[in-house]
XYZ file of C-alpha atoms in Angstrom:
712
model
C -0.243 0.040 0.007
C 1.683 3.202 -0.411
C 2.001 5.705 2.119
C -1.311 8.039 1.667
C -3.458 5.626 1.860
C -1.683 5.601 5.946
C -2.688 9.064 6.970
C -4.441 8.668 9.203
C -1.315 6.638 10.870
C 0.964 9.849 11.737
C 0.311 10.919 14.955
C 0.379 7.159 16.083
C 4.146 5.351 16.544
C 7.974 5.813 18.318
C 9.540 2.902 20.252
C 9.107 -0.084 21.025
C 11.518 -0.674 23.454
C 13.952 0.642 25.950
C 11.351 3.947 25.800
C 12.741 7.403 27.048
C 10.430 9.650 29.874
C 9.427 11.429 26.190
C 8.300 7.778 24.565
C 6.927 7.104 27.423
C 3.793 8.502 26.075
C 3.667 7.606 22.726
C 1.438 4.837 21.800
C 4.143 2.705 21.110
C 4.528 2.040 24.697
C 2.946 0.403 26.780
C -0.322 0.757 28.401
C -1.386 1.562 24.954
C 0.830 -0.798 23.149
C 0.622 -4.363 23.881
C 1.920 -6.922 22.012
C 0.645 -8.571 18.591
C 0.821 -12.048 17.057
C -0.484 -13.720 14.531
C -4.024 -15.814 15.464
C -3.379 -19.031 16.320
C -5.030 -21.211 12.756
C -6.310 -24.223 13.327
C -7.278 -24.921 10.019
C -5.424 -24.247 6.676
C -8.009 -22.623 3.452
C -7.706 -23.502 1.003
C -10.066 -21.672 -1.303
C -12.914 -18.413 -1.216
C -15.139 -19.022 -2.858
C -17.787 -15.551 -2.813
C -20.839 -14.420 -4.478
C -22.049 -10.894 -4.073
C -25.150 -9.841 -5.596
C -25.259 -5.535 -5.382
C -27.253 -3.139 -4.508
C -26.138 0.007 -5.245
C -29.253 1.991 -5.111
C -29.372 1.153 -1.733
C -25.864 1.216 -0.978
C -26.440 -2.905 0.148
C -25.367 -6.472 -0.437
C -26.130 -9.779 -0.105
C -23.796 -12.036 0.138
C -21.975 -15.809 0.380
C -19.047 -17.168 1.194
C -18.092 -20.995 0.520
C -14.500 -21.784 2.880
C -12.916 -25.065 1.558
C -10.553 -25.741 4.850
C -9.238 -28.419 5.722
C -8.161 -28.234 10.214
C -4.899 -28.670 10.979
C -5.255 -31.799 13.411
C -7.573 -33.957 14.721
C -10.016 -33.648 17.710
C -10.468 -30.564 18.492
C -15.056 -29.421 17.702
C -14.871 -25.122 16.932
C -13.562 -22.988 14.148
C -13.703 -19.444 14.057
C -13.366 -17.869 10.828
C -13.803 -13.972 10.755
C -16.870 -11.811 10.094
C -17.087 -7.186 10.803
C -20.190 -6.433 13.134
C -21.811 -4.469 10.636
C -22.527 -8.160 8.317
C -26.214 -9.819 9.452
C -25.509 -13.631 9.153
C -28.568 -15.900 8.108
C -26.871 -19.360 8.407
C -23.912 -20.982 7.979
C -23.665 -24.444 6.474
C -20.870 -26.693 7.312
C -20.728 -29.269 4.623
C -24.243 -27.832 3.192
C -26.173 -28.925 6.167
C -26.853 -26.093 8.852
C -24.251 -25.431 12.196
C -24.433 -23.847 15.858
C -22.584 -20.534 15.529
C -22.033 -17.882 18.464
C -20.414 -14.688 17.646
C -18.269 -12.452 19.434
C -16.938 -9.880 18.227
C -15.709 -10.502 15.018
C -14.999 -13.576 15.779
C -17.627 -16.737 14.461
C -17.625 -19.808 16.260
C -19.138 -22.726 14.618
C -19.722 -25.627 16.591
C -18.441 -28.930 14.139
C -18.092 -33.000 14.759
C -14.282 -33.942 15.710
C -11.453 -32.730 13.369
C -10.123 -34.766 11.020
C -6.664 -33.532 9.710
C -5.983 -32.799 6.815
C -9.884 -34.322 5.299
C -11.177 -31.084 4.043
C -14.442 -29.134 5.261
C -16.513 -26.416 3.192
C -17.967 -23.751 6.220
C -20.696 -21.209 3.172
C -22.061 -18.535 4.899
C -25.063 -16.222 3.960
C -25.247 -12.933 4.903
C -26.166 -9.120 4.052
C -24.763 -6.141 4.375
C -24.450 -2.124 4.000
C -27.659 0.340 4.539
C -26.988 1.908 7.103
C -25.435 -0.963 9.437
C -22.058 0.309 10.592
C -18.789 -0.297 7.803
C -20.015 -2.471 4.711
C -16.194 -3.482 3.743
C -17.582 -1.590 0.433
C -16.287 1.921 -0.617
C -20.355 3.024 -2.334
C -19.168 5.789 -4.976
C -21.386 8.607 -4.468
C -22.922 10.137 -7.755
C -21.911 13.652 -8.783
C -24.819 15.469 -10.993
C -22.967 15.679 -14.584
C -20.869 12.482 -13.774
C -22.333 9.767 -15.333
C -19.846 7.882 -13.929
C -19.333 8.751 -10.732
C -20.572 5.779 -9.557
C -19.503 1.973 -8.523
C -17.274 0.529 -5.987
C -14.605 -0.666 -4.510
C -13.165 -2.980 -1.687
C -10.463 -2.602 0.458
C -8.698 -5.707 2.662
C -5.817 -3.946 4.044
C -5.470 -4.623 7.351
C -7.507 -6.826 7.629
C -11.163 -5.321 6.416
C -11.911 -7.673 3.469
C -13.876 -9.505 6.222
C -16.579 -6.742 6.167
C -17.722 -7.719 2.855
C -16.807 -11.764 2.523
C -16.794 -14.199 5.959
C -13.499 -16.079 6.269
C -10.113 -16.013 7.891
C -8.592 -12.228 7.653
C -5.248 -12.330 8.495
C -2.369 -12.842 6.575
C -1.300 -15.847 7.721
C -2.320 -17.956 5.441
C -2.762 -18.245 1.889
C -5.965 -19.176 -0.212
C -6.943 -19.647 -3.791
C -10.136 -17.861 -4.317
C -13.137 -16.958 -7.220
C -15.780 -13.918 -6.893
C -19.116 -14.459 -8.036
C -20.497 -10.350 -8.522
C -23.952 -9.354 -10.157
C -24.498 -5.565 -11.030
C -26.113 -3.880 -13.154
C -25.187 -4.424 -16.950
C -23.897 -1.269 -17.707
C -20.737 -1.990 -15.403
C -17.379 -3.402 -15.436
C -16.094 -5.575 -12.232
C -12.395 -6.211 -12.190
C -11.411 -8.856 -9.051
C -8.234 -11.100 -8.498
C -7.137 -13.280 -11.227
C -8.469 -14.390 -14.606
C -11.584 -13.334 -15.973
C -14.066 -16.657 -16.708
C -17.312 -15.532 -17.507
C -19.356 -12.421 -17.513
C -23.031 -13.193 -18.252
C -25.749 -10.649 -18.142
C -29.904 -11.820 -16.877
C -32.031 -8.582 -18.259
C -30.981 -5.490 -16.422
C -27.966 -7.399 -13.877
C -24.508 -8.630 -15.847
C -22.604 -11.222 -13.359
C -18.620 -11.299 -13.201
C -16.908 -14.732 -12.690
C -13.269 -13.183 -11.706
C -11.146 -17.016 -10.851
C -7.605 -16.864 -8.864
C -5.886 -20.350 -8.749
C -2.673 -19.524 -7.067
C -2.758 -19.013 -3.262
C -2.667 -15.178 -1.499
C -3.518 -13.128 1.524
C -6.934 -13.212 1.906
C -6.010 -9.571 2.704
C -5.054 -9.048 -1.153
C -9.048 -10.490 -2.061
C -10.740 -7.612 -3.916
C -13.725 -5.628 -6.684
C -13.080 -2.298 -8.581
C -17.131 -1.533 -10.859
C -18.621 0.355 -12.082
C -19.166 1.931 -15.241
C -15.365 1.734 -16.479
C -12.915 1.782 -19.347
C -10.489 -1.075 -19.571
C -7.941 -0.853 -22.482
C -6.509 -4.517 -22.772
C -2.592 -5.179 -23.444
C -0.744 -8.058 -23.087
C 2.831 -8.279 -21.832
C 4.952 -12.054 -21.953
C 2.153 -13.747 -22.534
C 0.523 -12.053 -19.225
C -2.709 -9.870 -19.651
C -2.692 -5.959 -18.701
C -5.708 -3.904 -18.340
C -5.804 -0.468 -17.835
C -8.729 0.920 -16.338
C -10.310 4.272 -15.772
C -14.052 5.683 -14.762
C -15.218 6.714 -18.859
C -14.907 9.882 -18.771
C -10.754 9.461 -18.544
C -10.209 7.314 -20.806
C -8.221 9.609 -23.030
C -5.500 9.877 -19.532
C -4.908 6.175 -19.731
C -1.499 6.011 -22.167
C -0.579 9.118 -20.312
C -0.812 6.882 -17.139
C -0.030 4.072 -17.556
C 2.697 3.497 -20.569
C 5.142 3.001 -18.918
C 3.554 -0.285 -17.149
C 5.233 -2.606 -19.400
C 8.751 -1.819 -18.917
C 8.186 -1.924 -15.205
C 6.991 -6.433 -15.681
C 10.155 -6.053 -17.774
C 12.375 -4.296 -15.189
C 11.316 -6.585 -11.990
C 11.229 -9.053 -13.581
C 14.417 -9.526 -14.969
C 16.356 -7.422 -11.621
C 14.995 -10.472 -9.888
C 14.578 -13.078 -11.828
C 11.605 -14.077 -10.564
C 8.944 -13.483 -13.736
C 5.611 -11.386 -12.828
C 3.412 -14.332 -11.304
C -0.213 -13.915 -12.316
C -2.547 -14.784 -14.739
C -2.918 -10.831 -15.777
C -2.447 -6.988 -14.047
C -5.098 -5.018 -13.875
C -4.415 -0.937 -13.432
C -7.802 -0.066 -11.517
C -7.972 3.867 -11.127
C -11.380 4.798 -9.457
C -12.819 7.904 -7.893
C -12.534 8.259 -3.908
C -9.774 5.705 -3.289
C -6.413 7.359 -2.199
C -3.356 6.362 -2.911
C -2.887 3.113 -3.899
C -3.776 -0.704 -2.738
C -2.035 -3.646 -4.150
C -4.655 -6.774 -4.337
C -3.254 -9.874 -5.735
C -3.035 -9.468 -10.258
C -5.926 -6.129 -9.123
C -4.116 -2.764 -8.354
C -6.791 0.182 -7.126
C -5.205 3.048 -7.567
C -6.844 7.293 -6.403
C -8.385 8.435 -9.888
C -6.785 11.872 -9.423
C -2.765 10.735 -10.111
C -4.375 9.427 -13.300
C -2.080 11.909 -15.403
C -1.216 12.727 -19.195
C 2.568 13.691 -21.364
C 1.657 18.300 -20.721
C 2.197 17.563 -16.465
C 4.872 15.317 -17.089
C 7.610 12.389 -17.585
C 4.857 9.091 -16.575
C 3.720 11.357 -13.535
C 1.893 8.544 -12.277
C 5.218 6.326 -12.124
C 6.287 6.842 -8.487
C 2.557 5.168 -7.853
C 2.516 2.367 -10.112
C 6.177 1.054 -9.818
C 5.392 0.951 -5.870
C 1.965 -1.377 -6.003
C 3.648 -3.213 -8.723
C 6.827 -3.680 -6.905
C 4.001 -5.626 -4.637
C 3.131 -7.965 -6.996
C 6.309 -9.678 -5.564
C 7.058 -8.404 -1.951
C 3.737 -8.508 -0.760
C 1.700 -11.056 -2.767
C 4.001 -13.374 -4.405
C 5.474 -14.054 -0.380
C 3.526 -11.858 2.222
C 4.319 -10.852 5.588
C 2.999 -12.773 8.458
C 2.029 -10.340 11.640
C 2.390 -6.796 10.658
C 5.593 -6.912 12.946
C 7.079 -7.498 9.470
C 4.369 -5.307 7.195
C 8.225 -4.523 6.388
C 9.030 -6.676 4.070
C 5.867 -5.708 1.799
C 5.964 -1.637 2.386
C 10.544 -0.764 2.878
C 10.391 -3.677 -0.870
C 7.727 -1.580 -2.216
C 9.336 1.610 -1.361
C 12.965 0.952 -2.633
C 11.960 -1.343 -5.167
C 10.008 1.817 -6.384
C 13.512 3.630 -6.108
C 15.462 1.293 -8.868
C 12.769 1.126 -11.126
C 12.763 5.503 -11.042
C 17.141 4.938 -11.373
C 16.008 2.474 -14.087
C 13.314 4.766 -15.742
C 15.206 8.082 -15.208
C 18.476 8.079 -14.599
C 21.093 7.773 -10.982
C 20.100 10.736 -10.137
C 16.409 10.036 -10.333
C 17.654 7.175 -7.707
C 19.968 9.147 -5.254
C 17.020 12.021 -5.336
C 14.172 9.166 -4.532
C 16.618 7.397 -1.470
C 17.332 11.123 -0.371
C 13.823 11.948 -0.135
C 13.265 8.427 1.826
C 16.236 9.607 4.942
C 14.241 12.642 4.854
C 11.087 11.442 5.167
C 11.811 8.997 7.829
C 14.526 11.683 9.198
C 11.588 14.330 10.359
C 9.169 11.201 11.959
C 12.644 10.384 13.562
C 12.505 13.526 15.817
C 9.533 12.737 17.430
C 10.038 8.954 17.562
C 12.344 6.196 17.778
C 10.903 2.514 17.236
C 12.770 -0.735 15.223
C 11.532 -1.395 12.325
C 10.660 -4.948 13.085
C 8.670 -4.539 16.818
C 5.469 -6.989 18.235
C 4.529 -3.957 20.684
C 2.502 -1.467 19.021
C -1.436 -0.348 19.155
C -3.474 -2.044 16.503
C -2.385 -3.111 13.070
C -2.657 0.730 11.187
C 0.163 2.072 13.678
C 3.394 0.503 11.906
C 2.619 1.366 8.196
C 4.403 4.722 9.050
C 7.880 6.389 7.865
C 10.079 3.530 9.559
C 8.412 0.966 7.772
C 8.191 2.574 4.447
C 10.872 5.562 3.711
C 13.106 4.138 6.472
C 12.455 0.176 5.737
C 13.161 1.280 2.515
C 16.918 3.408 3.127
C 18.143 0.319 4.689
C 17.865 -1.651 1.913
C 19.440 0.750 0.192
C 22.350 0.267 2.371
C 22.196 -3.534 2.638
C 22.529 -3.387 -1.316
C 25.734 -1.156 -1.560
C 26.801 -3.089 1.162
C 26.564 -6.484 -0.114
C 26.808 -5.549 -3.849
C 24.250 -5.406 -6.156
C 24.952 -9.350 -7.553
C 25.059 -11.085 -4.016
C 21.961 -8.679 -2.919
C 19.818 -9.706 -6.169
C 20.470 -13.463 -6.116
C 19.306 -13.481 -2.412
C 16.475 -11.374 -3.409
C 15.707 -14.135 -6.025
C 16.219 -17.243 -3.606
C 13.753 -15.394 -1.497
C 11.608 -15.238 -3.748
C 11.266 -18.313 -4.904
C 11.759 -20.116 -1.705
C 9.041 -18.946 0.665
C 6.618 -18.209 -3.066
C 2.888 -18.353 -1.886
C 3.805 -18.826 1.941
C 3.845 -16.343 4.384
C 7.094 -14.670 5.985
C 8.924 -13.294 8.560
C 12.461 -11.496 8.634
C 14.443 -13.922 9.714
C 13.491 -16.233 6.330
C 15.273 -13.626 4.499
C 17.336 -12.664 5.866
C 18.583 -16.656 5.928
C 18.660 -16.339 2.049
C 20.750 -12.956 2.384
C 23.015 -14.773 3.725
C 22.525 -17.682 2.014
C 23.142 -16.701 -1.878
C 25.889 -13.715 -0.554
C 28.262 -15.895 1.830
C 28.248 -12.612 4.400
C 26.803 -13.257 7.835
C 23.998 -10.514 7.892
C 22.785 -10.980 11.211
C 24.663 -8.088 12.759
C 23.369 -5.613 9.490
C 19.624 -7.220 10.695
C 20.761 -6.711 14.563
C 21.620 -3.017 14.105
C 19.506 -1.705 11.346
C 16.213 -3.397 11.521
C 15.784 -4.984 15.253
C 17.128 -2.182 16.956
C 15.568 1.591 17.047
C 17.185 4.849 15.736
C 20.279 5.341 13.212
C 23.846 6.740 12.484
C 24.327 10.511 13.096
C 27.473 11.484 12.195
C 29.424 14.785 12.788
C 33.652 15.455 10.838
C 35.939 16.940 10.558
C 39.239 17.251 8.644
C 41.848 19.396 8.638
C 45.274 19.050 5.924
C 48.818 17.902 7.631
C 51.700 19.511 5.506
C 53.911 17.614 6.477
C 52.931 14.256 6.757
C 51.343 15.681 3.368
C 48.010 13.677 4.915
C 44.726 14.659 5.531
C 43.458 14.175 9.203
C 39.718 13.057 9.202
C 37.459 12.420 12.502
C 34.563 10.895 12.268
C 31.936 10.503 15.082
C 28.864 9.094 16.060
C 26.913 11.463 18.081
C 23.363 10.006 18.039
C 21.832 9.017 21.600
C 22.147 5.544 22.640
C 19.930 5.673 25.683
C 17.171 5.101 23.515
C 18.332 1.427 22.805
C 19.898 2.736 19.324
C 23.310 1.423 18.661
C 26.738 2.460 17.639
C 27.347 1.706 13.660
C 29.663 -0.631 12.478
C 29.728 0.852 9.316
C 31.891 0.004 5.971
C 31.989 3.381 4.715
C 33.652 5.872 1.852
C 35.975 9.258 2.583
C 36.580 10.719 -1.094
C 38.801 12.933 -1.690
C 38.165 14.983 -3.918
C 41.467 17.017 -6.312
C 42.383 18.303 -9.216
C 38.461 17.436 -10.581
C 38.759 13.849 -9.699
C 36.867 12.110 -7.017
C 38.805 9.220 -5.313
C 37.991 6.500 -2.925
C 39.352 5.928 0.774
C 37.578 2.959 3.007
C 36.863 4.058 5.832
C 35.435 1.462 8.387
C 33.292 3.657 11.390
C 33.150 1.069 14.318
C 33.115 3.898 17.653
C 31.914 7.195 18.471
C 35.023 8.431 17.369
C 36.970 7.199 14.358
C 39.920 8.729 13.133
C 41.632 8.352 9.577
C 44.710 9.131 7.707
C 44.533 9.632 3.739
C 48.193 10.156 2.258
C 48.199 12.565 -0.480
C 50.365 14.966 -2.443
C 48.833 17.746 -2.406
C 46.388 19.878 0.209
C 43.011 18.701 -1.665
C 40.202 20.516 -2.735
C 37.406 19.114 -1.014
C 36.529 15.969 1.266
C 33.963 14.091 1.651
C 32.622 11.429 4.211
C 30.242 8.638 2.252
C 30.525 10.535 -0.979
C 27.927 8.150 -2.782
C 25.010 8.654 -0.239
C 25.868 4.507 0.726
C 24.254 4.200 3.427
C 21.981 5.608 6.114
C 22.630 8.590 7.619
C 21.775 11.689 10.056
C 24.622 14.893 8.838
C 23.154 17.393 10.648
C 26.224 20.389 10.206
C 27.950 19.609 7.045
C 31.595 21.685 8.343
C 31.968 22.043 4.233
C 34.639 25.473 4.924
C 33.697 28.130 1.555
C 36.141 26.838 -0.398
C 35.385 23.067 -0.893
C 31.782 23.845 -2.064
C 33.260 24.650 -5.427
C 34.387 21.911 -5.750
C 31.625 19.665 -4.262
C 29.084 21.295 -6.879
C 30.897 20.493 -9.158
C 32.491 16.892 -8.882
C 30.502 15.072 -5.922
C 29.037 11.793 -6.879
C 25.436 12.576 -5.722
C 23.341 14.901 -7.127
C 22.177 15.494 -3.446
C 25.817 16.620 -2.456
C 26.038 19.014 -5.669
C 22.403 20.813 -5.312
C 23.313 21.443 -1.579
C 27.071 22.865 -2.657
C 25.437 24.742 -5.191
C 22.740 26.706 -2.732
C 25.813 27.465 -0.758
C 27.973 29.198 -3.075
C 25.380 31.501 -4.217
C 23.835 32.678 -1.153
C 26.885 33.460 0.200
C 28.132 36.503 -2.072
C 29.484 35.233 -5.078
C 32.050 35.975 -6.792
C 31.501 36.759 -10.706
C 33.104 33.554 -11.192
C 31.597 31.318 -8.763
C 28.343 32.915 -11.153
C 30.092 32.235 -14.128
C 30.924 28.464 -13.273
C 27.095 27.820 -11.745
C 25.803 28.541 -15.151
C 28.001 26.654 -16.920
C 27.311 23.367 -14.514
C 24.273 24.048 -14.865
C 24.269 24.426 -18.933
C 25.685 21.407 -19.279
C 23.508 19.603 -16.728
C 20.928 19.173 -19.986
C 19.350 15.727 -19.227
C 15.504 15.214 -19.099
C 16.686 14.325 -15.063
C 18.852 16.764 -14.556
C 21.795 16.881 -10.812
C 20.862 19.671 -9.449
C 16.850 20.053 -8.845
C 16.509 23.763 -7.917
C 17.840 26.764 -10.180
C 16.337 29.233 -7.556
C 19.520 30.177 -5.355
C 20.741 31.580 -8.897
C 16.766 32.977 -10.008
C 17.236 34.701 -6.001
C 20.645 37.021 -7.022
C 18.212 38.658 -9.435
C 20.441 39.410 -11.572
C 20.165 41.026 -15.436
C 22.877 40.319 -17.094
C 21.985 35.903 -16.220
C 18.290 36.966 -18.034
C 20.016 35.212 -21.637
C 21.033 32.581 -19.126
C 17.318 32.393 -18.130
C 15.454 32.645 -21.674
C 18.065 30.030 -22.539
C 17.040 26.769 -20.099
C 12.756 27.933 -21.517
C 13.775 25.054 -23.989
C 15.476 22.618 -21.506
C 14.733 18.721 -21.216
C 12.930 18.932 -17.633
C 9.297 20.711 -17.537
C 10.476 21.652 -13.852
C 13.566 23.437 -14.887
C 11.679 26.171 -17.797
C 9.195 26.925 -14.893
C 11.942 27.299 -12.346
C 13.741 29.407 -15.254
C 10.271 31.392 -15.867
C 10.452 31.686 -12.216
C 13.905 33.379 -12.405
C 12.679 35.789 -15.068
C 10.220 36.995 -12.935
C 12.089 38.202 -10.682
C 14.260 40.458 -13.155
C 12.697 43.569 -14.179
C 9.976 43.530 -17.614
C 11.282 43.779 -21.284
C 9.646 44.065 -24.093
C 11.730 40.113 -25.230
C 10.606 38.007 -22.597
C 7.083 39.172 -21.835
C 6.567 38.195 -25.802
C 8.136 34.706 -25.695
C 6.083 34.185 -21.736
C 2.844 35.079 -23.662
C 4.363 32.662 -26.892
C 4.237 29.605 -24.177
C 0.840 29.938 -23.233
C -0.461 27.758 -25.516
C -2.455 24.215 -25.238
C 1.083 22.402 -26.534
C 3.356 23.653 -23.874
C 4.038 21.664 -20.393
C 1.374 22.312 -17.974
C 3.295 24.064 -15.986
C 5.592 26.097 -18.383
C 2.054 27.322 -18.963
C 1.456 28.407 -15.216
C 4.696 29.757 -14.240
C 4.209 31.953 -17.452
C 0.777 32.926 -16.643
C 2.543 34.228 -12.976
C 5.116 35.937 -14.707
C 3.039 38.138 -16.929
C 0.764 38.538 -13.566
C 3.624 39.897 -11.324
C 4.140 42.151 -13.850
C 1.406 43.553 -16.201
C -1.501 42.065 -15.173
C -4.259 45.080 -17.619
C -1.516 44.822 -20.670
C -1.977 40.707 -20.798
C -5.036 40.197 -19.824
C -5.245 39.352 -23.358
C -3.807 36.039 -23.176
C -5.091 35.089 -19.821
C -8.546 35.350 -21.223
C -7.033 33.027 -24.122
C -6.043 30.867 -21.343
C -9.732 30.602 -19.397
C -10.238 28.336 -22.310
C -6.888 25.680 -22.556
C -8.434 22.677 -21.470
C -5.389 21.507 -18.550
C -5.851 18.669 -15.706
C -7.988 19.356 -12.848
C -8.075 23.005 -14.808
C -5.029 24.058 -13.189
C -4.498 26.648 -16.475
C -7.258 28.245 -16.288
C -7.395 28.471 -12.766
C -4.193 30.299 -12.637
C -5.706 32.637 -15.222
C -8.958 33.070 -13.714
C -6.899 34.251 -10.531
C -4.167 36.928 -12.765
C -7.168 38.282 -13.900
C -8.551 39.532 -10.878
């Protein structure tokens, strides 16, 4: 699941052990938190068949679920399945005969004859839900006047809410095959899991049967229904469906055009082909974020995009959810304490895909974004990535699980190297395919594949809270012809955060070249002597950002920033160095250097993420450079150039150029930035072009809205 689905949980997290006084108030601390383990099972769920009849007008449904189970042990007299309190149970049949049962919260306790281990039994439940009877388990899309396709419904199962529309075993420590029979209005479509077996129209109704013949966790069961457009494609013999509301059909290619490339990339890098019989991306009204339902991801309709918005702007969300088809669906965390095995991997794989499709700069920036997202949360609390102490399952979907987990996987990748790392992931996926998993199984696979005992790595990065906080300085010893480097770990260890053991590097920049030297961090203060022929232009600890770390104070000397800006290997450092250079009374030579480097940074996904520091200088002699940038391959760079031009006095040539950019073919962000700049210079004189902009179509009327604002 994408992190946007879990915004409601932002206040529910903290460390699970070694609590400081401040952390005692955390929901992760007793008494509000308690130990949670996977519930005990008395049977193996073999197959789940669901029959659902939808009454959309009444927002109600009637249903039957047939759970085929095999008892794990002989001699018991009861089995338990889950059913939400919004369901009305009409009857339960055991092997076709009426059974007695009692209801205890969301558990149905069904009386049985003496159980026989391995002997298949069926539990058939007849039920109804919806209307005004509490939780439906189904989200009904609310009708809107003037939008005939704004109807339908979707289901959402994670963490444990599929029980609200189908009685079954609703916890991820068991897997089952499944089949859904869904009856809806005849002009609707229904997308479910697996393959479409049949679509049968009777009168004004149509029944869709979807069948998944590979085991999966029940929270991944899903339905998405309504008046939908489905564009069909194939990838390596697998059906691919792009599903959107009918009025959004024109957005399919711009939103999903890179899906097959994602399927190929993940299959190739993991050595495990996409496992399911089809892949559907269902963009649904009123859904938030994304949910990796097996073979049928549900996505928010508002994320749909078009080429004028940027290069596959939906790719980050789509790549995250598709990665779950391996991590979360093919192998699924046994319990929510290990949810990082789903979410951290999906976030990390998303970063890998961004690097594949956009280059190294995009990967570096994505990892830095994850680190900063985690650090923001870590200022409020810290907890181990894996912990059984939490207030509720949803609480585990925080920035420790997602971005910290992804940054830890990046750290592990760099430690092991790509060959061993991906060999370990392949072994993990193939060994535990269609099984619930826990973190020790991942450790076992990585250790076996790499020959490196990974237990110590996981002990400090996954099973303990916190992260390394570094402070470093260096001096030049002319007599020794050596750089003397001191690196300190300053993190607070009173909450269980360790002093980290890290095989790091020190980068030395001299004469436009970067050299890397090993630097093993082992204690709270490590010293290194690096022999060199002359004083370096700059020095960086962890120049490639190989591991998760926080460096509160970058002790870069003013004399170092130009070299870091031009020659550092990570775009994050380069961007920060340029900002420092240009915000501290830059010389003409430094400004000229910035222009030269930025001009060469001409790719669609540039290393320098923002040229705003150059624009903030408000130098008229830079007008020509900013005008050049209006044709940069990056839409963001073009918009930034317009913002920089807007800070200069108006001139006729620039005004005419920006007016010409207000058209139906230019990137939307460029048009919007041009309207703002022209409005800042001369609202009345440019009113004609603002009125023209009112008629230029754009997604969610961004251009029209900005034009209206400019017209007052």
